[in-house]
Short mmCIF file of C-alpha atoms in Angstrom, two decimals:
data_model
loop_
_atom_site.label_atom_id
_atom_site.label_comp_id
_atom_site.label_asym_id
_atom_site.label_seq_id
_atom_site.Cartn_x
_atom_site.Cartn_y
_atom_site.Cartn_z
CA MET T 1444 75.19 246.61 260.82
CA ILE T 1445 77.46 245.16 258.10
CA ASP T 1446 74.68 245.18 255.50
CA PHE T 1447 73.64 248.74 256.32
CA ARG T 1448 77.20 250.07 256.34
CA TYR T 1449 78.05 248.73 252.91
CA HIS T 1450 74.70 249.90 251.61
CA ILE T 1451 75.60 253.47 252.62
CA VAL T 1452 79.12 253.15 251.17
CA SER T 1453 77.70 251.95 247.89
CA ILE T 1454 75.17 254.76 247.67
CA VAL T 1455 77.83 257.38 248.39
CA ALA T 1456 80.11 255.85 245.76
CA ILE T 1457 77.37 255.86 243.16
CA PHE T 1458 76.51 259.51 243.78
CA PHE T 1459 80.20 260.38 243.70
CA ALA T 1460 80.53 258.54 240.43
CA LEU T 1461 77.60 260.40 238.92
CA GLY T 1462 78.86 263.77 240.10
CA ALA T 1463 82.44 263.16 239.11
CA GLY T 1464 81.36 261.77 235.76
CA VAL T 1465 79.54 264.98 234.91
CA VAL T 1466 82.56 267.12 235.82
CA LEU T 1467 85.26 264.97 234.28
CA GLY T 1468 83.19 264.01 231.29
CA ALA T 1469 83.19 267.61 230.15
CA GLY T 1470 86.90 268.18 230.85
CA PRO T 1471 90.29 267.01 229.66
CA LEU T 1472 90.13 263.81 231.74
CA LYS T 1473 86.71 262.79 230.49
CA GLY T 1474 87.84 259.33 229.37
CA THR T 1475 90.29 258.32 232.11
CA GLY T 1476 88.43 259.95 235.04
CA SER T 1477 85.12 258.36 234.17
CA GLU T 1478 86.72 254.93 233.92
CA ILE T 1479 88.44 255.29 237.33
CA VAL T 1480 85.24 256.37 239.05
CA ALA T 1481 83.22 253.67 237.33
CA SER T 1482 85.79 251.06 238.34
CA GLN T 1483 85.68 252.18 242.00
CA ALA T 1484 81.90 252.15 241.98
CA GLU T 1485 81.95 248.60 240.63
CA LYS T 1486 84.38 247.54 243.40
CA ASP T 1487 82.08 249.08 246.01
CA ARG T 1488 79.10 247.27 244.56
CA GLN T 1489 81.04 244.00 244.65
CA GLN T 1490 82.01 244.58 248.28
CA LEU T 1491 78.36 245.18 249.09
CA ALA T 1492 77.35 241.99 247.31
CA ASP T 1493 80.05 240.00 249.14
CA ALA T 1494 79.01 241.44 252.51
CA ARG T 1495 75.38 240.58 251.83
CA ALA T 1496 76.32 237.03 250.83
CA GLU T 1497 78.39 236.62 253.99
CA LEU T 1498 75.54 237.89 256.14
CA VAL T 1499 73.08 235.52 254.48
CA GLN T 1500 75.46 232.63 255.12
CA VAL T 1501 75.93 233.57 258.80
CA LYS T 1502 72.17 233.82 259.30
CA ALA T 1503 71.66 230.48 257.57
CA LEU T 1504 74.26 228.79 259.81
CA ASP T 1505 72.70 230.34 262.93
CA LYS T 1506 69.27 229.09 261.88
CA TYR T 1507 70.68 225.63 261.16
CA ARG T 1508 72.33 225.48 264.58
CA ASP T 1509 69.17 226.51 266.40
CA ASP T 1510 66.94 224.24 264.29
CA TYR T 1511 69.31 221.33 264.90
CA VAL T 1512 69.12 221.81 268.66
CA ALA T 1513 65.34 222.23 268.57
CA LYS T 1514 64.59 219.29 266.27
CA VAL T 1515 67.41 216.76 266.61
CA THR T 1516 68.13 217.09 270.32
CA ALA T 1517 64.52 217.75 271.29
CA GLY T 1518 63.50 215.78 274.34
CA LEU T 1519 66.93 215.50 275.93
CA THR T 1520 65.81 217.62 278.87
CA ASP T 1521 62.42 215.93 279.25
CA GLY T 1522 61.80 214.99 282.87
CA LYS T 1523 65.13 216.35 284.10
CA LEU T 1524 63.32 218.71 286.47
CA ALA T 1525 60.15 216.72 287.05
CA ASN T 1526 58.36 217.65 290.26
CA LYS T 1527 60.85 220.46 290.91
CA LYS T 1528 59.64 223.92 291.84
CA ILE T 1529 61.87 226.76 290.70
CA THR T 1530 62.13 230.44 291.57
CA LEU T 1531 63.19 232.70 288.70
CA VAL T 1532 65.15 235.74 289.92
CA THR T 1533 65.89 238.51 287.40
CA MET T 1534 68.71 240.93 288.05
CA PRO T 1535 68.01 244.66 287.52
CA ASN T 1536 67.65 245.44 283.77
CA ALA T 1537 67.75 241.77 282.78
CA ASP T 1538 66.35 241.08 279.30
CA SER T 1539 62.79 239.75 279.38
CA ASP T 1540 63.32 237.65 276.23
CA LEU T 1541 66.25 235.89 277.89
CA SER T 1542 64.15 235.23 280.98
CA ASP T 1543 61.21 233.95 278.91
CA GLY T 1544 63.43 231.63 276.87
CA VAL T 1545 65.02 230.09 279.96
CA GLN T 1546 61.63 229.73 281.65
CA ALA T 1547 60.19 227.90 278.63
CA GLU T 1548 63.04 225.37 278.67
CA LEU T 1549 62.73 224.83 282.42
CA GLU T 1550 59.05 224.07 281.97
CA LYS T 1551 59.74 221.71 279.05
CA ALA T 1552 62.01 219.80 281.42
CA GLY T 1553 59.10 219.33 283.83
CA GLY T 1554 59.92 222.14 286.24
CA THR T 1555 57.33 224.51 287.67
CA ILE T 1556 58.05 228.20 288.13
CA SER T 1557 56.53 228.85 291.54
CA THR T 1558 57.66 232.48 291.87
CA LYS T 1559 59.25 235.17 289.71
CA VAL T 1560 61.31 237.75 291.58
CA SER T 1561 62.38 241.00 289.90
CA LEU T 1562 65.22 242.67 291.78
CA ASP T 1563 65.25 246.47 291.75
CA ALA T 1564 68.46 248.41 291.09
CA LYS T 1565 67.88 250.05 294.47
CA LEU T 1566 68.87 246.78 296.13
CA PHE T 1567 72.50 247.11 294.98
CA ASP T 1568 72.74 250.89 295.22
CA THR T 1569 75.63 251.67 297.57
CA GLY T 1570 73.54 254.46 299.04
CA GLN T 1571 70.99 251.87 300.19
CA ARG T 1572 73.43 249.55 301.95
CA GLN T 1573 72.35 250.78 305.40
CA LEU T 1574 68.70 250.14 304.51
CA VAL T 1575 69.53 246.61 303.38
CA ASP T 1576 71.55 245.92 306.52
CA THR T 1577 68.74 247.24 308.75
CA LEU T 1578 66.11 245.14 306.97
CA VAL T 1579 68.23 242.01 307.34
CA GLN T 1580 68.44 242.57 311.08
CA GLN T 1581 64.72 243.28 311.37
CA LEU T 1582 63.49 240.43 309.20
CA VAL T 1583 65.80 237.60 310.26
CA THR T 1584 63.79 234.58 311.40
CA ALA T 1585 64.49 232.24 314.29
CA ASP T 1586 65.34 229.33 312.00
CA MET T 1587 67.94 231.24 309.98
CA ASP T 1588 71.61 230.71 310.72
CA PHE T 1589 73.93 233.26 309.13
CA PRO T 1590 77.42 231.93 308.34
CA LYS T 1591 80.26 233.37 310.37
CA ASP T 1592 81.77 236.46 308.75
CA SER T 1593 78.96 236.62 306.17
CA THR T 1594 78.46 239.96 304.43
CA THR T 1595 75.35 242.13 304.42
CA TYR T 1596 74.44 240.93 300.92
CA GLN T 1597 75.05 237.26 301.65
CA ARG T 1598 72.58 237.62 304.50
CA ALA T 1599 70.17 239.51 302.24
CA GLY T 1600 70.32 236.68 299.68
CA LEU T 1601 69.75 234.12 302.40
CA LEU T 1602 66.82 236.20 303.62
CA LEU T 1603 65.18 236.24 300.18
CA ALA T 1604 65.76 232.50 299.91
CA ARG T 1605 63.91 232.06 303.21
CA GLY T 1606 60.94 233.82 301.64
CA VAL T 1607 60.74 231.96 298.34
CA ALA T 1608 62.77 228.78 298.68
CA ALA T 1609 64.00 225.95 300.88
CA LYS T 1610 66.64 223.25 300.69
CA GLU T 1611 64.00 220.58 300.16
CA GLU T 1612 60.92 220.25 298.00
CA GLY T 1613 57.44 220.46 299.48
CA LYS T 1614 57.89 223.53 301.66
CA THR T 1615 55.02 225.99 301.59
CA ALA T 1616 54.82 229.61 302.64
CA ASP T 1617 54.58 230.23 306.37
CA ALA T 1618 54.32 233.23 308.67
CA ASP T 1619 58.08 233.84 308.59
CA SER T 1620 58.42 233.68 304.79
CA THR T 1621 55.45 236.00 304.42
CA LYS T 1622 57.03 238.44 306.88
CA VAL T 1623 60.33 238.39 304.98
CA LEU T 1624 58.76 239.01 301.59
CA SER T 1625 56.46 241.69 302.92
CA GLY T 1626 59.46 243.57 304.31
CA LEU T 1627 61.52 243.29 301.11
CA THR T 1628 58.69 244.29 298.79
CA GLY T 1629 57.57 247.04 301.16
CA ALA T 1630 61.05 248.57 300.92
CA LYS T 1631 60.71 248.34 297.12
CA LEU T 1632 63.87 246.30 296.79
CA LEU T 1633 62.08 243.74 294.63
CA SER T 1634 58.71 242.71 293.24
CA LEU T 1635 57.01 239.32 293.09
CA LYS T 1636 54.81 237.51 290.62
CA PRO T 1637 52.43 236.25 291.86
CA SER T 1638 52.39 238.79 294.64
CA THR T 1639 51.61 236.10 297.21
CA VAL T 1640 53.89 233.08 297.45
CA LYS T 1641 52.19 229.75 298.21
CA ASP T 1642 54.81 227.13 297.39
CA ARG T 1643 58.47 227.67 298.14
CA SER T 1644 60.86 226.24 295.58
CA SER T 1645 63.95 224.11 296.07
CA LEU T 1646 65.86 225.56 293.10
CA ILE T 1647 66.67 229.08 291.89
CA VAL T 1648 67.68 230.40 288.48
CA VAL T 1649 69.12 233.91 288.33
CA ILE T 1650 68.89 235.80 285.03
CA ALA T 1651 71.90 238.08 284.55
CA ALA T 1652 71.65 241.42 282.74
CA LYS T 1653 74.00 242.51 279.98
CA PRO T 1654 76.72 244.81 281.31
CA PRO T 1655 75.95 248.54 281.05
CA THR T 1656 77.88 251.10 279.01
CA PRO T 1657 80.50 252.19 279.91
CA LEU T 1658 81.63 248.86 281.27
CA PRO T 1659 81.91 248.80 285.06
CA ASP T 1660 84.81 247.34 286.96
CA ASN T 1661 84.28 243.68 287.85
CA SER T 1662 84.56 244.61 291.54
CA SER T 1663 81.24 246.49 291.25
CA TYR T 1664 79.50 243.10 291.31
CA VAL T 1665 80.84 242.03 294.70
CA ASP T 1666 77.49 242.66 296.42
CA ALA T 1667 75.53 240.88 293.67
CA VAL T 1668 77.81 237.84 293.83
CA ASP T 1669 77.49 237.74 297.62
CA PHE T 1670 73.71 237.98 297.24
CA ILE T 1671 73.70 235.00 294.87
CA LYS T 1672 75.85 232.99 297.29
CA GLY T 1673 73.25 233.73 299.94
CA LEU T 1674 70.50 232.46 297.66
CA ASP T 1675 72.40 229.21 297.25
CA LEU T 1676 72.90 228.79 300.99
CA GLY T 1677 69.16 229.03 301.53
CA SER T 1678 68.04 226.77 298.69
CA GLY T 1679 68.75 223.44 297.04
CA GLY T 1680 70.86 225.03 294.30
CA VAL T 1681 71.38 228.09 292.09
CA VAL T 1682 72.26 228.52 288.41
CA VAL T 1683 73.03 231.96 286.97
CA ALA T 1684 72.06 232.29 283.30
CA GLY T 1685 73.49 235.00 281.05
CA THR T 1686 74.87 235.86 277.63
CA PRO T 1687 78.49 235.91 276.40
CA ASP T 1688 78.63 239.64 277.23
CA SER T 1689 77.92 238.90 280.88
CA ALA T 1690 80.86 236.47 280.98
CA SER T 1691 83.29 239.08 279.64
CA ASP T 1692 84.91 242.00 281.47
CA GLY T 1693 82.27 244.20 283.07
CA GLY T 1694 79.73 241.37 283.37
CA LEU T 1695 78.15 239.58 286.32
CA LEU T 1696 79.22 236.08 285.23
CA LYS T 1697 82.80 237.26 284.84
CA ALA T 1698 82.75 238.51 288.44
CA LEU T 1699 81.03 235.37 289.69
CA ARG T 1700 83.57 233.10 288.02
CA SER T 1701 86.41 235.13 289.53
CA ASP T 1702 85.13 234.31 293.03
CA SER T 1703 86.49 230.90 294.03
CA ASP T 1704 84.01 230.54 296.90
CA ALA T 1705 81.09 231.25 294.58
CA THR T 1706 82.13 228.76 291.90
CA LYS T 1707 82.27 225.97 294.47
CA ILE T 1708 78.53 226.22 295.08
CA VAL T 1709 76.90 228.25 292.27
CA SER T 1710 76.69 227.18 288.61
CA SER T 1711 76.61 229.49 285.59
CA VAL T 1712 75.79 229.30 281.88
CA ASP T 1713 76.95 232.08 279.55
CA VAL T 1714 75.00 231.13 276.39
CA ALA T 1715 71.47 231.13 277.79
CA ASP T 1716 70.27 233.20 274.82
CA LEU T 1717 70.73 230.12 272.60
CA PRO T 1718 68.54 226.98 272.58
CA ALA T 1719 71.57 224.82 273.46
CA GLY T 1720 72.44 227.15 276.31
CA GLN T 1721 68.92 227.01 277.69
CA MET T 1722 69.16 223.23 277.71
CA THR T 1723 72.47 223.56 279.55
CA VAL T 1724 70.71 225.64 282.23
CA VAL T 1725 68.42 222.64 282.78
CA PHE T 1726 71.36 220.21 282.95
CA ALA T 1727 73.23 222.51 285.35
CA LEU T 1728 70.19 222.85 287.58
CA ALA T 1729 69.73 219.08 287.67
CA GLU T 1730 73.42 218.79 288.59
CA GLN T 1731 72.88 221.28 291.44
CA VAL T 1732 70.38 218.84 292.94
CA THR T 1733 73.25 216.38 293.35
CA GLY T 1734 75.34 218.97 295.18
CA LYS T 1735 77.70 219.74 292.29
CA ALA T 1736 78.42 223.06 290.57
CA GLY T 1737 80.03 224.02 287.27
CA GLN T 1738 80.68 226.93 284.92
CA TYR T 1739 79.46 226.22 281.40
CA GLY T 1740 79.32 227.91 278.02
CA ALA T 1741 81.63 229.54 275.50
CA ILE T 1742 83.50 232.32 277.32
CA ASN T 1743 86.20 231.11 279.72
CA ALA T 1744 83.85 228.41 281.00
CA LYS T 1745 86.25 226.17 282.89
CA ASN T 1746 83.91 223.17 282.97
CA GLY T 1747 83.11 223.09 279.26
CA VAL T 1748 79.91 223.22 277.27
CA ALA T 1749 77.74 221.28 279.74
CA PRO T 1750 77.94 218.99 282.78
CA SER T 1751 80.08 215.91 282.11
CA ALA T 1752 77.14 213.62 282.82
CA VAL T 1753 75.40 214.71 279.59
CA GLN T 1754 78.52 214.79 277.39
CA THR T 1755 79.48 211.81 275.24
CA LYS T 1756 83.16 212.71 275.42
CA ASP T 1757 85.38 214.35 277.99
CA ASN T 1758 86.15 218.06 277.57
#
């Protein structure tokens, strides 16, 4: 945007200079006017050159940062998730590139993506709350124990977890998990890939979407945060991965981090669009296995850049 803007400014200035030069050159101000316009045009060209140089430098530094992470710190996540099955849950309108980048890093760390769940916007539509509540009551299995005073969406998250996950590794699909997933997909609240779940995972990574425009109030994410808490209750651990936008006002991570109950059990990473952030998702997920949770990244991340176990110095 910077490069394009100054490009337009420069072009306009040049055309103005040409036009004004023709007019003033034939009039009483032909010497002074031409010099003023020419001087302004030169300033505009210099601003354009400076902006281009700054943009080139920023891009070079970004490339250096990403190359450094990829080449110098390569291998730090190797084996961190060995023999771990993971369910990848994408929030409505989540970016596919973000999801793919996180998935690639999870697999580098030895994890296996057993199921990919795409949540539909219908799930969190306030007009569908009665449908969600009814489905929860219909699909609840005998081995599920809803917490006292749990909300509709906490129970819905726990229900999905019963379909795709478990607290321990080695759990496979059974009649109850198949029933749960059939009911949720049949109501078009979500879709699965593959469509039939064979192995249930112990860990879950949720991919947050960028906040919409105009920015919603943080309270609009209450149901989504409750849903994520439910996922955690029914699995061995949950990490929510997003971008800096999602950790700012109007974003899911901002709302999650404002919920003290959620931050006690769910981890989050707000720079998952960067190679270093994707590695942090792995570290946070490995930390979840130990029963710990943390909020990591660059935007009001109270636990720093990554779990303390992988830092050489304290925050």
